[in-house]
Each structure stands twice: as structure tokens, then as C-alpha cells.
Amino acid sequence: MGKIACITGATSGIGYYSAIEFAKLGYNLIITGRRKERLENIEKELKENYNIKVLSLNFDVRERTSVEDSLNSLPSEWKEIDILLNNAGLAAGKEPIFDGDYKDWDQMIDTNVKGLLYVSRVIIPWMKERKQGHIINICSIAGKEVYKDGAVYCASKAAVNSISQGMRIDCNPFNIKVTNICPGAVETEFSMVRFKGDKTKSDATYQGYTPLTGEDIAQTIIYCATLPSHVCINDLVITPTAQANATTFHRE
Ligand code: NDP
Ligand code: 8X3
């Protein structure tokens, strides 16, 4: 049935734009997210605009049983997944560790780390069986460097960084590529989620410079996904030109 990409967190931002870029290349898509109506609208949009098949799976990556039941219920032809884009994730809150909210910590660790593992645990054996596949994990520059008031988000992404390395080693005998992508500032719903709807704080994140867009990261993902079969980008850090590292921005 042609190539298949499975994208977690396709209801907005990087995941949404990646779905569009993969659709342009003719990939059939499995798209996931918690917001059911959005997911269904995106499924409709993709089917109308591109000549591809789309399946939407509405689950929370933190709920292991839902992840397993949902993915395992896929028809067998849909299990032949070529690309797994582990993108679903978030930051919740930004404060010193001693003021941190337990619920935010749980949400970040459960989503960014455990959710990514739950999805991968189901899909990797299918890739292993077919001796082909490409896992693209959306990490962050926060997985490479720690910044003030971001200890737990940074730790969750440092875990993704390590998991990507471990996956690459374990999947190495099975012709499975693993790419870890670490973006700096990308203007999506990310900051509105992090600051819990505080638009002033969210807007301030992107003030005085041109941030990356979801499309920029989607195109980078496509670059990694379309290289010859013997070439694998292992690790890629991408920032706006105005961002030198996790904390240094040139703002006008
Ligand atoms: P968005 O908030 O726009 O998108 C996040 C996506 O993740 C949404 O589709 C959301 O879907 C999904 N998601 C969040 N929690 C869950 C959950 N528990 N179960 C299922 N899906 C979930 O942000 P981005 O596009 O920016 O973020 C995508 C990834 O990129 C994240 O992993 C983020 O950490 C990472 N990243 C972002 C950067 C940035 O500056 N924006 C920079 C570096 C990395 P729904 O709410 O429908 O469930
Ligand atoms: C998102 C980028 O710098 O806000 O992962 O952590 S940052």
C-alpha cells in the first residue's frame, strides 16, 4: 500500500507540518493526538488535498494500555510502518526546581519519556521483523544543555537524547535508522502550553528575533527521511540563526 509514516502529536506545530510534508511525498499517514476533533479535521484535510490514505488514532501517549490497544488494532497492512516520528511532547511550567509543580513534572516525564517509549515498544518490533524502518525522535536543544528554571523539561529531553542513542545501538543489526532532532526555539503552540495560556509570556519567548517554524522542522525531518538507505543522520541540532545555544539569543 505504499510507504507509511506514523506521527505522534500531529494535531499542531511540528507534527502537523510534518504530516503535510510527508503527505506531499505520497506517504500514507497514521496521525495521533488527544484532541479528537482536530485530529479528524486534519485527517479530512490531508485526504482531500493529497491522494493518500490517513488513519487517525486518538490516544494519550501517557496511557500505556491505550497506546498498545490502539496501535495493535491497526490492520496488518498498516503495521508496515516505514517512519515513526516520535514528536508528541511538551513543557509544562518554567520555574526553579524548588517551586516546581509535581503535576507538571509527571506530565513532562510521562509524555516526553514514557509516552515515547510506549509507542516505540509497539512499533519497533514490526520494523525489526521487516528489517527496515526509520525512527525520528524529536528531542530538543534542552536535551543537550540545561537552562535556568527548566530542569525537569531539560531532563526529560536529555532522556530522549539517551534513548535515541540506545535505540540506535539496539536497532543496529536490523537496518533501522534512528535520528535524534534537537530544535531550538520553534514558534508553535509549545509556549502557550508551557505558560498555560499566558499569551504575554508566550509571545515574549519569540520577541526580537525570527524563530523557527513548524515548517522549518518538518522540512528538516523530510531531509533526514529521504536520504539514501545507507545514510543516517544520527543527531541534529537546529536553531534560529539568532540563537547561538539554549540561552543565547540576539534580540533586536
Ligand atoms: P505543540 O504544542 O504545537 O504540539 C505538541 C503536540 O504533542 C500536539 O499535537 C499535542 O497533541 C501532542 N501531545 C502533547 N501531549 C500529548 C499526550 N499526552 N498524548 C498525545 N499527544 C500529546 O508543540 P511543538 O510542535 O513545538 O512540539 C512538538 C515536539 O517538539 C515536542 O516534543 C516538543 O518538546 C519538541 N520541541 C519543541 C520546540 C519548540 O520550541 N516549539 C523546540 C524543541 C523541541 P494533543 O494536545 O492533541 O494531544
Ligand atoms: C523547546 C526549546 O529552548 O524552550 O524544547 O527548551 S526550549
Coordinates of N, CA and C and ligand atoms in Angstrom, one line a residue, residues 7-17 32-36 38-39 42 57-63 67 86-91 107 110-112 115-116 137-143 153 156-157 160 181-194 205-206 209 211-212 214 217 238 243, ligand 1:
I7 N 2.9 9.5 12.9 CA 3.4 10.8 13.5 C 2.6 11.0 14.8
T8 N 3.3 11.0 15.9 CA 2.6 11.3 17.2 C 2.5 12.8 17.4
G9 N 1.4 13.2 18.0 CA 1.3 14.7 18.2 C 1.2 15.4 16.9
A10 N 0.2 15.0 16.0 CA 0.1 15.6 14.7 C -1.0 16.7 14.7
T11 N -1.6 17.0 15.9 CA -2.7 18.0 15.9 C -2.2 19.4 15.8
S12 N -0.9 19.7 16.0 CA -0.4 21.0 15.9 C 1.1 21.0 15.7
G13 N 1.6 22.3 15.4 CA 3.0 22.5 15.4 C 3.8 21.6 14.4
I14 N 4.9 21.1 15.0 CA 5.9 20.3 14.2 C 5.2 19.1 13.6
G15 N 4.4 18.4 14.4 CA 3.8 17.2 14.0 C 2.8 17.4 12.8
Y16 N 2.0 18.5 12.9 CA 1.1 18.8 11.9 C 1.8 19.1 10.6
Y17 N 2.8 20.0 10.6 CA 3.5 20.3 9.4 C 4.3 19.1 8.8
T32 N -1.6 10.9 15.2 CA -2.2 10.7 16.6 C -2.2 12.0 17.4
G33 N -3.0 12.0 18.4 CA -3.1 13.1 19.3 C -4.3 12.9 20.2
R34 N -4.4 13.8 21.2 CA -5.5 13.7 22.2 C -6.7 14.4 21.7
R35 N -6.5 15.5 20.9 CA -7.7 16.4 20.5 C -8.4 15.7 19.3
K36 N -9.5 15.0 19.6 CA -10.1 14.2 18.6 C -10.6 15.0 17.4
R38 N -9.8 17.9 16.3 CA -8.7 18.4 15.4 C -8.1 17.3 14.6
L39 N -7.9 16.2 15.2 CA -7.3 15.0 14.5 C -8.2 14.7 13.3
I42 N -7.9 17.2 10.6 CA -6.6 17.1 9.9 C -6.7 15.9 8.9
L57 N -5.5 8.0 15.1 CA -5.6 7.3 16.3 C -5.6 8.3 17.5
N58 N -6.7 8.2 18.2 CA -6.9 9.2 19.3 C -6.6 8.6 20.6
F59 N -5.3 8.9 21.1 CA -4.9 8.4 22.4 C -4.0 9.3 23.0
D60 N -3.9 9.2 24.4 CA -2.9 9.9 25.2 C -1.7 9.0 25.3
V61 N -0.5 9.5 24.9 CA 0.7 8.6 24.9 C 1.1 8.2 26.3
R62 N 0.5 8.9 27.3 CA 0.9 8.5 28.7 C 0.1 7.2 29.1
E63 N -0.9 6.9 28.4 CA -1.7 5.7 28.8 C -1.3 4.5 28.0
V67 N -2.3 3.1 24.2 CA -1.2 3.1 23.2 C -1.2 1.7 22.6
N86 N 8.4 10.2 16.5 CA 8.1 10.4 17.9 C 8.2 11.9 18.3
N87 N 7.0 12.6 18.1 CA 7.0 14.0 18.3 C 6.2 14.5 19.5
A88 N 5.2 13.8 19.8 CA 4.3 14.3 20.9 C 5.1 14.6 22.2
G89 N 4.9 15.8 22.7 CA 5.6 16.2 23.8 C 5.3 17.6 24.2
L90 N 5.8 18.0 25.4 CA 5.5 19.4 25.9 C 6.4 19.8 27.0
A91 N 6.4 21.1 27.3 CA 7.0 21.6 28.5 C 5.8 22.1 29.3
Q107 N 3.6 15.2 34.2 CA 3.1 15.3 32.8 C 4.3 15.3 31.8
D110 N 6.1 11.7 31.9 CA 5.2 10.7 31.4 C 5.0 10.8 29.9
T111 N 4.9 12.1 29.4 CA 4.6 12.3 28.0 C 6.0 12.1 27.2
N112 N 6.9 12.9 27.6 CA 8.2 13.1 26.7 C 9.0 11.8 26.8
G115 N 5.9 8.1 27.3 CA 5.0 8.0 26.1 C 5.8 7.6 24.9
L116 N 6.9 8.3 24.7 CA 7.8 7.9 23.5 C 8.2 6.4 23.6
N137 N 13.2 10.8 16.5 CA 12.8 11.3 17.8 C 13.0 12.8 17.9
I138 N 11.9 13.5 18.2 CA 12.0 15.0 18.4 C 12.5 15.2 19.9
C139 N 13.7 15.5 20.0 CA 14.4 15.8 21.2 C 14.3 17.3 21.4
S140 N 15.3 18.0 21.7 CA 15.3 19.5 21.9 C 16.8 19.9 22.2
I141 N 17.0 21.2 21.9 CA 18.3 21.7 22.4 C 18.4 21.6 23.9
A142 N 17.2 21.5 24.5 CA 17.1 21.4 26.0 C 17.6 20.0 26.4
G143 N 17.7 19.1 25.5 CA 18.2 17.7 25.8 C 19.8 17.7 25.8
Y153 N 12.0 19.7 32.3 CA 11.9 19.6 30.9 C 13.2 19.2 30.2
S156 N 13.9 15.6 30.8 CA 13.0 14.7 30.0 C 13.6 14.6 28.6
K157 N 14.1 15.7 28.1 CA 14.7 15.7 26.7 C 16.1 15.1 26.7
V160 N 15.4 11.6 26.3 CA 15.2 11.3 24.8 C 16.5 11.2 24.1
I181 N 16.5 14.6 16.6 CA 16.5 16.0 16.1 C 16.2 16.9 17.3
C182 N 17.1 17.9 17.4 CA 17.1 18.8 18.6 C 16.9 20.3 18.2
P183 N 15.7 20.7 18.1 CA 15.4 22.1 17.7 C 15.6 23.0 18.9
G184 N 16.0 24.3 18.5 CA 16.0 25.4 19.5 C 14.5 26.0 19.4
A185 N 14.4 27.3 19.4 CA 13.1 27.9 19.5 C 12.3 27.8 18.2
V186 N 11.1 27.1 18.3 CA 10.2 26.9 17.2 C 8.9 27.6 17.6
E187 N 8.3 28.5 16.9 CA 7.1 29.1 17.3 C 5.9 28.2 16.9
T188 N 5.4 27.5 17.9 CA 4.2 26.6 17.7 C 3.3 26.9 18.9
E189 N 2.5 25.9 19.3 CA 1.7 26.1 20.5 C 2.5 25.8 21.7
F190 N 3.8 25.4 21.5 CA 4.6 25.0 22.6 C 4.6 26.0 23.8
S191 N 4.8 27.3 23.6 CA 5.0 28.2 24.7 C 3.6 28.5 25.3
M192 N 2.6 28.5 24.5 CA 1.2 28.7 25.1 C 0.9 27.6 26.1
V193 N 1.4 26.3 25.7 CA 1.2 25.2 26.6 C 2.0 25.3 27.8
R194 N 3.3 25.6 27.6 CA 4.3 25.7 28.7 C 3.8 26.8 29.7
T205 N 8.7 34.9 24.4 CA 9.7 33.9 24.1 C 10.2 34.1 22.7
Y206 N 9.4 34.6 21.8 CA 9.8 34.8 20.4 C 10.1 36.2 20.0
Y209 N 13.5 38.5 17.5 CA 14.2 37.7 16.5 C 13.2 36.8 15.7
P211 N 12.0 33.3 15.0 CA 12.1 31.9 15.4 C 12.0 30.9 14.3
L212 N 12.3 29.7 14.5 CA 12.0 28.6 13.6 C 10.5 28.4 13.5
G214 N 7.2 25.5 12.4 CA 6.9 24.1 12.3 C 7.3 23.6 10.9
I217 N 11.1 22.8 10.7 CA 11.5 21.5 11.3 C 10.9 20.3 10.4
I238 N 19.3 22.1 15.5 CA 18.9 23.2 14.6 C 18.3 24.3 15.4
Q243 N 19.8 32.4 17.4 CA 20.0 31.6 18.6 C 21.3 30.8 18.6
Ligands
NDP1 P1 2.8 21.8 20.0 O1 2.2 22.1 21.4 O2 2.3 22.7 18.9 O3 2.5 20.3 19.6 C1 2.6 19.3 20.6 C2 1.9 18.0 20.1 O4 2.1 17.0 21.0 C3 0.4 18.2 19.9 O5 0.0 17.6 18.7 C4 -0.2 17.5 21.1 O6 -1.5 17.0 20.7 C5 0.8 16.4 21.3 N1 0.8 15.9 22.7 C6 1.1 16.6 23.8 N2 0.9 15.8 24.9 C7 0.4 14.6 24.4 C8 -0.1 13.4 25.0 N3 0.0 13.3 26.4 N4 -0.5 12.4 24.3 C9 -0.6 12.6 22.9 N5 -0.2 13.7 22.3 C10 0.3 14.7 23.0 O7 4.3 21.9 20.1 P2 5.5 21.6 19.2 O8 5.0 21.2 17.8 O9 6.5 22.7 19.3 O10 6.1 20.3 19.9 C11 6.4 19.1 19.3 C12 7.7 18.5 19.9 O11 8.8 19.3 19.7 C13 7.6 18.3 21.4 O12 8.2 17.0 21.8 C14 8.5 19.4 21.9 O13 9.0 19.1 23.2 C15 9.5 19.5 20.9 N6 10.3 20.7 20.7 C16 9.6 21.9 20.6 C17 10.4 23.1 20.4 C18 9.7 24.4 20.3 O14 10.4 25.4 20.6 N7 8.5 24.5 19.9 C19 11.8 23.0 20.4 C20 12.4 21.7 20.6 C21 11.6 20.6 20.8 P3 -2.8 16.9 21.6 O15 -2.7 18.1 22.5 O16 -3.9 16.9 20.6 O17 -2.6 15.7 22.4

